[in-house]
PDB file of C-alpha atoms in Angstrom:
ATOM      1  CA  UNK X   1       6.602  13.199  -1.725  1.00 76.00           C
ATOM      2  CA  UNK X   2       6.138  13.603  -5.411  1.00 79.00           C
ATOM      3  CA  UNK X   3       7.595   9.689  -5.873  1.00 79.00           C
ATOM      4  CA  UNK X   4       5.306   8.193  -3.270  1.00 79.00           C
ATOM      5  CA  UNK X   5       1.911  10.071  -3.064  1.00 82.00           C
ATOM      6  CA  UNK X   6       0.890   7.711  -5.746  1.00 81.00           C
ATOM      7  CA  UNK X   7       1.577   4.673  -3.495  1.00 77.00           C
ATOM      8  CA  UNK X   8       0.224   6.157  -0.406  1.00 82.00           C
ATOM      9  CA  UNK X   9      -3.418   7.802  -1.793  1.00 82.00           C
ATOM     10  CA  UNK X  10      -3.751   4.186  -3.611  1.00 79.00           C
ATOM     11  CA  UNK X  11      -3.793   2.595  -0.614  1.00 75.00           C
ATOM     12  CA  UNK X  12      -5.549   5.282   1.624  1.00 78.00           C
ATOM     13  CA  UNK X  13      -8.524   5.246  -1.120  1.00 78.00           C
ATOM     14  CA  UNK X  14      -9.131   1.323  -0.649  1.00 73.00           C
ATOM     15  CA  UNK X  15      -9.121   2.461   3.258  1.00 73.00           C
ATOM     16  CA  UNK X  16     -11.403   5.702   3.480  1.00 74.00           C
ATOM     17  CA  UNK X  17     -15.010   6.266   1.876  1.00 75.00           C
ATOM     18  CA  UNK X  18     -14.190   9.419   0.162  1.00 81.00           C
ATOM     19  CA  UNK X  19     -11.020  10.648  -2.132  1.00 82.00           C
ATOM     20  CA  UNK X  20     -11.051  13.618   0.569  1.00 87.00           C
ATOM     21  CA  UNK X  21     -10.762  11.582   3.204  1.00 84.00           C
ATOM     22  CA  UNK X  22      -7.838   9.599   1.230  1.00 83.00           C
ATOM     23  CA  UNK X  23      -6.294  13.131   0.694  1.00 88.00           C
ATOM     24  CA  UNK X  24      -6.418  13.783   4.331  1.00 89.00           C
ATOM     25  CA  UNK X  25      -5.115  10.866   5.552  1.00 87.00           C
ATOM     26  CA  UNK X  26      -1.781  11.350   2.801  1.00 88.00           C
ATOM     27  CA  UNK X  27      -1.247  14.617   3.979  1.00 91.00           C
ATOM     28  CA  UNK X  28      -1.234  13.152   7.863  1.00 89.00           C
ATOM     29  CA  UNK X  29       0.906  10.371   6.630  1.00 88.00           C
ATOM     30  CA  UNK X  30       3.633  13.008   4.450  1.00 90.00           C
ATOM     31  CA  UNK X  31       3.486  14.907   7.766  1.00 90.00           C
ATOM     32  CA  UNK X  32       4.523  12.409   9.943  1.00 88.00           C
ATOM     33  CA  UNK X  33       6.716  10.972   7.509  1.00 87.00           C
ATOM     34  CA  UNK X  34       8.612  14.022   7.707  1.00 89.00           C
ATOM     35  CA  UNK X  35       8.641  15.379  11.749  1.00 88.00           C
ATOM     36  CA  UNK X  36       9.774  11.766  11.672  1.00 86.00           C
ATOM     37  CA  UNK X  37      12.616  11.921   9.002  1.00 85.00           C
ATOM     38  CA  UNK X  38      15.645  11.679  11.954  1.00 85.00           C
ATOM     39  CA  UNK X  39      14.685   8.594  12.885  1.00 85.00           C
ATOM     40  CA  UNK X  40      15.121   6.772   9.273  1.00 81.00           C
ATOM     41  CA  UNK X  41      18.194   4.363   9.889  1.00 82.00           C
ATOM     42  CA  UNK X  42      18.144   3.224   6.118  1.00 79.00           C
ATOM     43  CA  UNK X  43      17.837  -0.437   7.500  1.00 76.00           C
ATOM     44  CA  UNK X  44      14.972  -0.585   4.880  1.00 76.00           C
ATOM     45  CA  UNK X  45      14.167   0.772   1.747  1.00 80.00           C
ATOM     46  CA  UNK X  46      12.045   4.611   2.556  1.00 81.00           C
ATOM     47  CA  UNK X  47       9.062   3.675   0.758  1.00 80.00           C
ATOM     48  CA  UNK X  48       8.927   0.210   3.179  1.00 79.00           C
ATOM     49  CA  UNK X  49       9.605   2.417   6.298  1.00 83.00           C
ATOM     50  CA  UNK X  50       7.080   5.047   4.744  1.00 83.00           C
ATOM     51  CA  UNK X  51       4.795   2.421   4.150  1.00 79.00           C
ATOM     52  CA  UNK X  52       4.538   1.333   8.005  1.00 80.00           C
ATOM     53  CA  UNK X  53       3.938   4.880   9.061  1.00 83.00           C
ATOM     54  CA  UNK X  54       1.134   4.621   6.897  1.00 82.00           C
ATOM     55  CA  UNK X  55       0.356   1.492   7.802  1.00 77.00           C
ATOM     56  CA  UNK X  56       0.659   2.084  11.822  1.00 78.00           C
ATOM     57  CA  UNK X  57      -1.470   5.670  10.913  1.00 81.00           C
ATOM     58  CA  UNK X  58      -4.310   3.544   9.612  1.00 75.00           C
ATOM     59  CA  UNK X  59      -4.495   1.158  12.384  1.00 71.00           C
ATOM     60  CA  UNK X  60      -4.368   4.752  14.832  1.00 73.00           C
ATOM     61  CA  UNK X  61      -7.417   6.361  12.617  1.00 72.00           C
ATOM     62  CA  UNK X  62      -9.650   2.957  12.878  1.00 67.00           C
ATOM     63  CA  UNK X  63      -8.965   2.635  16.403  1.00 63.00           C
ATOM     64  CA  UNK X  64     -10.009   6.355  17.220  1.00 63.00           C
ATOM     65  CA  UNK X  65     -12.962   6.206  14.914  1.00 57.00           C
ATOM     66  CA  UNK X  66     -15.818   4.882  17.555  1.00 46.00           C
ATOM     67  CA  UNK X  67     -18.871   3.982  15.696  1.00 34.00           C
ATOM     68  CA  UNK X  68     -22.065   5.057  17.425  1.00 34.00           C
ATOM     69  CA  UNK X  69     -24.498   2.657  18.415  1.00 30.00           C
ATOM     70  CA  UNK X  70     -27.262   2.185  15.971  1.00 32.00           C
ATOM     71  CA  UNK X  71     -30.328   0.112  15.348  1.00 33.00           C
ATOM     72  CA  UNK X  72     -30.646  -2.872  15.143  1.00 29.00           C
ATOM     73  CA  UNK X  73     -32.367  -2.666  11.808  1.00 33.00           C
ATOM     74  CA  UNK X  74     -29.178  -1.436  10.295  1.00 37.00           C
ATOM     75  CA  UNK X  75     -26.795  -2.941  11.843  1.00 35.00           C
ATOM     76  CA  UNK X  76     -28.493  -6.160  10.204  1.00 31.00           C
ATOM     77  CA  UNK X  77     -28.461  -4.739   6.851  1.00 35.00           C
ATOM     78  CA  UNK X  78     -24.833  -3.163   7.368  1.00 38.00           C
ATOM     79  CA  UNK X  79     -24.015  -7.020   8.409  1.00 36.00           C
ATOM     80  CA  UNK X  80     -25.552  -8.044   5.067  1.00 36.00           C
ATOM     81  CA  UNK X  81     -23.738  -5.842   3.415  1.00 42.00           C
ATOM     82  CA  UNK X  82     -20.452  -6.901   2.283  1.00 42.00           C
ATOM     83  CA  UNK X  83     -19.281  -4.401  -0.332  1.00 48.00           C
ATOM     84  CA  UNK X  84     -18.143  -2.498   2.718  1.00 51.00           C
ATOM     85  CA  UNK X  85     -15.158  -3.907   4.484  1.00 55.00           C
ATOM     86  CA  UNK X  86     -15.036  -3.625   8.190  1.00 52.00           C
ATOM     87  CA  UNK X  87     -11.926  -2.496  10.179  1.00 52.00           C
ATOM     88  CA  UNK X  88     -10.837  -6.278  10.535  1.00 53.00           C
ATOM     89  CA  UNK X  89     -10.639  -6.681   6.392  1.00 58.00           C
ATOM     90  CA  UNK X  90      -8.797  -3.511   6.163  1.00 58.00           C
ATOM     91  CA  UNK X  91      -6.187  -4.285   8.557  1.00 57.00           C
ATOM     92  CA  UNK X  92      -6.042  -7.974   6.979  1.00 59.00           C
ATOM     93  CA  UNK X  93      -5.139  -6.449   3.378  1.00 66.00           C
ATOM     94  CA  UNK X  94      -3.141  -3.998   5.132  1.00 64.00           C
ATOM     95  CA  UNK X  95      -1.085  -6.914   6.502  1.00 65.00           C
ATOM     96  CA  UNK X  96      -1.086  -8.956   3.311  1.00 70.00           C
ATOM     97  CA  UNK X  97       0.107  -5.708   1.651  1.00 70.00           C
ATOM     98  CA  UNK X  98       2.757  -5.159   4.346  1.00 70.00           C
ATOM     99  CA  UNK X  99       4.198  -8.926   3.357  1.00 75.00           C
ATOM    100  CA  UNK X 100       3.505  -8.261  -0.540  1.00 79.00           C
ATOM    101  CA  UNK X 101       5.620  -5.155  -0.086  1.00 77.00           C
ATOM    102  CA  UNK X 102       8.559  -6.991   1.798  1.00 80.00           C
ATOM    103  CA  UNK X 103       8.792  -9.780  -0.818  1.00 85.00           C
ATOM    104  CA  UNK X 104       8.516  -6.657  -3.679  1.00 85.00           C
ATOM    105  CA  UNK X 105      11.262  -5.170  -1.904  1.00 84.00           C
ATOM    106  CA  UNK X 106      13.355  -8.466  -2.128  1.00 88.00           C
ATOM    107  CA  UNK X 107      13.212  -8.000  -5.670  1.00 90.00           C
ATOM    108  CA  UNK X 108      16.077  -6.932  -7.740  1.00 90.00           C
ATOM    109  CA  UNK X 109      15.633  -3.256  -8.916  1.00 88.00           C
ATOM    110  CA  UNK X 110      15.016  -3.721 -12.542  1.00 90.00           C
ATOM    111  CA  UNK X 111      11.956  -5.616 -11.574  1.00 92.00           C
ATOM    112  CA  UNK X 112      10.914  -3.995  -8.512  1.00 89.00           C
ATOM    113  CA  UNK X 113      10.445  -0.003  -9.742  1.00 89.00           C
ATOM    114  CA  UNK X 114       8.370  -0.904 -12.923  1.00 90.00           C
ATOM    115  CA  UNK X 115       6.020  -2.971 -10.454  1.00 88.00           C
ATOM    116  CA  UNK X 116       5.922  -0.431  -8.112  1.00 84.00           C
ATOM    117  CA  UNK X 117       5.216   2.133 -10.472  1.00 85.00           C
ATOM    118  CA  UNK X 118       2.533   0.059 -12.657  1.00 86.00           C
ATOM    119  CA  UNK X 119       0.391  -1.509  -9.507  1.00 82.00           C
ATOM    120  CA  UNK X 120       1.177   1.155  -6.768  1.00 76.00           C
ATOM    121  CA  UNK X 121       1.081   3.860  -9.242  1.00 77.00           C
ATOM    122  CA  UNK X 122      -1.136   3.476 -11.602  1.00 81.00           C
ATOM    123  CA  UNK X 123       0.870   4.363 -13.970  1.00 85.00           C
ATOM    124  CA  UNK X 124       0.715   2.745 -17.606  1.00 90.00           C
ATOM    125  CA  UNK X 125       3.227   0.801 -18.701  1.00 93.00           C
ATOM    126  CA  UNK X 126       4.218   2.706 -21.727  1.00 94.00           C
ATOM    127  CA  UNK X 127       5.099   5.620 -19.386  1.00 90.00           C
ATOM    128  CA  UNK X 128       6.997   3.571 -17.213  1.00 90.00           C
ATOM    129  CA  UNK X 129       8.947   2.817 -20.736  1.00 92.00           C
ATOM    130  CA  UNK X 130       9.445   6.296 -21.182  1.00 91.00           C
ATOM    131  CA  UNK X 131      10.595   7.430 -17.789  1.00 86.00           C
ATOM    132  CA  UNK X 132      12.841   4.782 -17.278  1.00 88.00           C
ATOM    133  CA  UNK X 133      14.035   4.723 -20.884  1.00 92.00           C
ATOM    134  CA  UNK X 134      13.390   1.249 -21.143  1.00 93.00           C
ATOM    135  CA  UNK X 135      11.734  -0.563 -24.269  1.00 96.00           C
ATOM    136  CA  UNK X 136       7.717  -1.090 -23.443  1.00 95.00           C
ATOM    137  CA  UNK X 137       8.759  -4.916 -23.981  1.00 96.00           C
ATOM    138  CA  UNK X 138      11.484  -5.052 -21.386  1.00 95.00           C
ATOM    139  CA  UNK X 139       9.352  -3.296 -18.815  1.00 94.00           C
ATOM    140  CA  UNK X 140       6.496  -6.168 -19.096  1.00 95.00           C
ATOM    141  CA  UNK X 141       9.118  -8.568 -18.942  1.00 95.00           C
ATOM    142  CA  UNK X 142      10.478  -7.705 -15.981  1.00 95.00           C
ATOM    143  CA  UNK X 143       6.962  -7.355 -14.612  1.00 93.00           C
ATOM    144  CA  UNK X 144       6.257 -10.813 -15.502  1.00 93.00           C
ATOM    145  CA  UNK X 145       9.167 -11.938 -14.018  1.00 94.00           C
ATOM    146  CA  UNK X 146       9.230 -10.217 -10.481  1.00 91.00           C
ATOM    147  CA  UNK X 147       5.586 -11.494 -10.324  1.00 90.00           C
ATOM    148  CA  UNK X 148       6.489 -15.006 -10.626  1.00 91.00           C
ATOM    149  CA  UNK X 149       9.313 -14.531  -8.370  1.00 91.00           C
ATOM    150  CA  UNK X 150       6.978 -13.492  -6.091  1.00 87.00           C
ATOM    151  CA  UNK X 151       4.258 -15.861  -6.218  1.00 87.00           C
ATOM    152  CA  UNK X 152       7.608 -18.086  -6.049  1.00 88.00           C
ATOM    153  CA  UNK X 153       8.574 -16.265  -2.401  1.00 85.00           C
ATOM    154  CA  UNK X 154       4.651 -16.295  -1.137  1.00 80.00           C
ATOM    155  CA  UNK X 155       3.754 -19.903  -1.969  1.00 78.00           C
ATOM    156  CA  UNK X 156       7.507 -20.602  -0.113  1.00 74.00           C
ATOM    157  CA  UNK X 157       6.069 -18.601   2.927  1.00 64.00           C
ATOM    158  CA  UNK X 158       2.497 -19.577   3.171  1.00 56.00           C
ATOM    159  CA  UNK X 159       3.873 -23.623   3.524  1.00 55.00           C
ATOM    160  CA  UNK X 160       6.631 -22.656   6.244  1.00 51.00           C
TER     161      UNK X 160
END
């Protein structure tokens, strides 16, 4: 849990309106993680398989969550709005994320943890040095190049 709260919260805060909401929503997604631990197969890396838990979660919380009916006044102004995302946008990045993950997860390993740890994270890159005991000068090397391997892989995909 410790290795992938960061990862999960991250993503539930760009989901949810409030950090206790976000905080909820881990602690559903930990839980269900773990009544569902039997059923890992290890076809997949665990933080991809944890990551479609959360992702499937998500999709469940949006689709309970009815929105009452309101005025019309405001759902014009909610319409003009668009620093909130709706449902639809959320479940878009959610899918782009699911792809960015599986092309991350393509990656060999001494590029893939410091990017997971630096952009799913948050963590800055001088600790990621530190904890992996790797100079700070390797670490955005190998940054640099799993993100151009990747923009390699997604331009690839996006033309087929």
């Amino acid at each position: 849990m410790k290795r992938y709260q960061g990862m999960v919260f991250s993503q539930a805060k760009k989901a949810f309106l409030t950090d206790e909401e976000a905080e909820d929503f881990t602690q559903e997604v930990f839980l269900k993680t773990y009544e569902s631990l039997s059923q890992f197969r290890g076809e997949s890396q665990f933080s991809t398989w944890l990551f479609q838990i959360a992702r499937f979660r998500l999709t469940k919380v949006f689709k309970k969550k009815k929105l009452p009916i309101t005025d019309w006044k405001e759902d014009i102004s909610s319409v003009a709005d668009h620093s909130k995302p709706s449902v639809v946008d959320i479940l878009d990045k959610e899918e782009t994320s699911h792809n960015l993950r599986s092309l991350i997860a393509k990656l060999p390993k001494s590029y893939q943890m410091p990017i997971l740890l630096h952009y799913f994270e948050n963590k800055p890159l001088k600790e990621i040095a530190s904890d992996l005991n790797i100079k700070l000068g390797t670490i955005k090397s190998h940054i640099s190049r799993g993100k151009d391997l990747i923009r390699k892989w997604w331009s690839h995909e996006i033309e087929s």
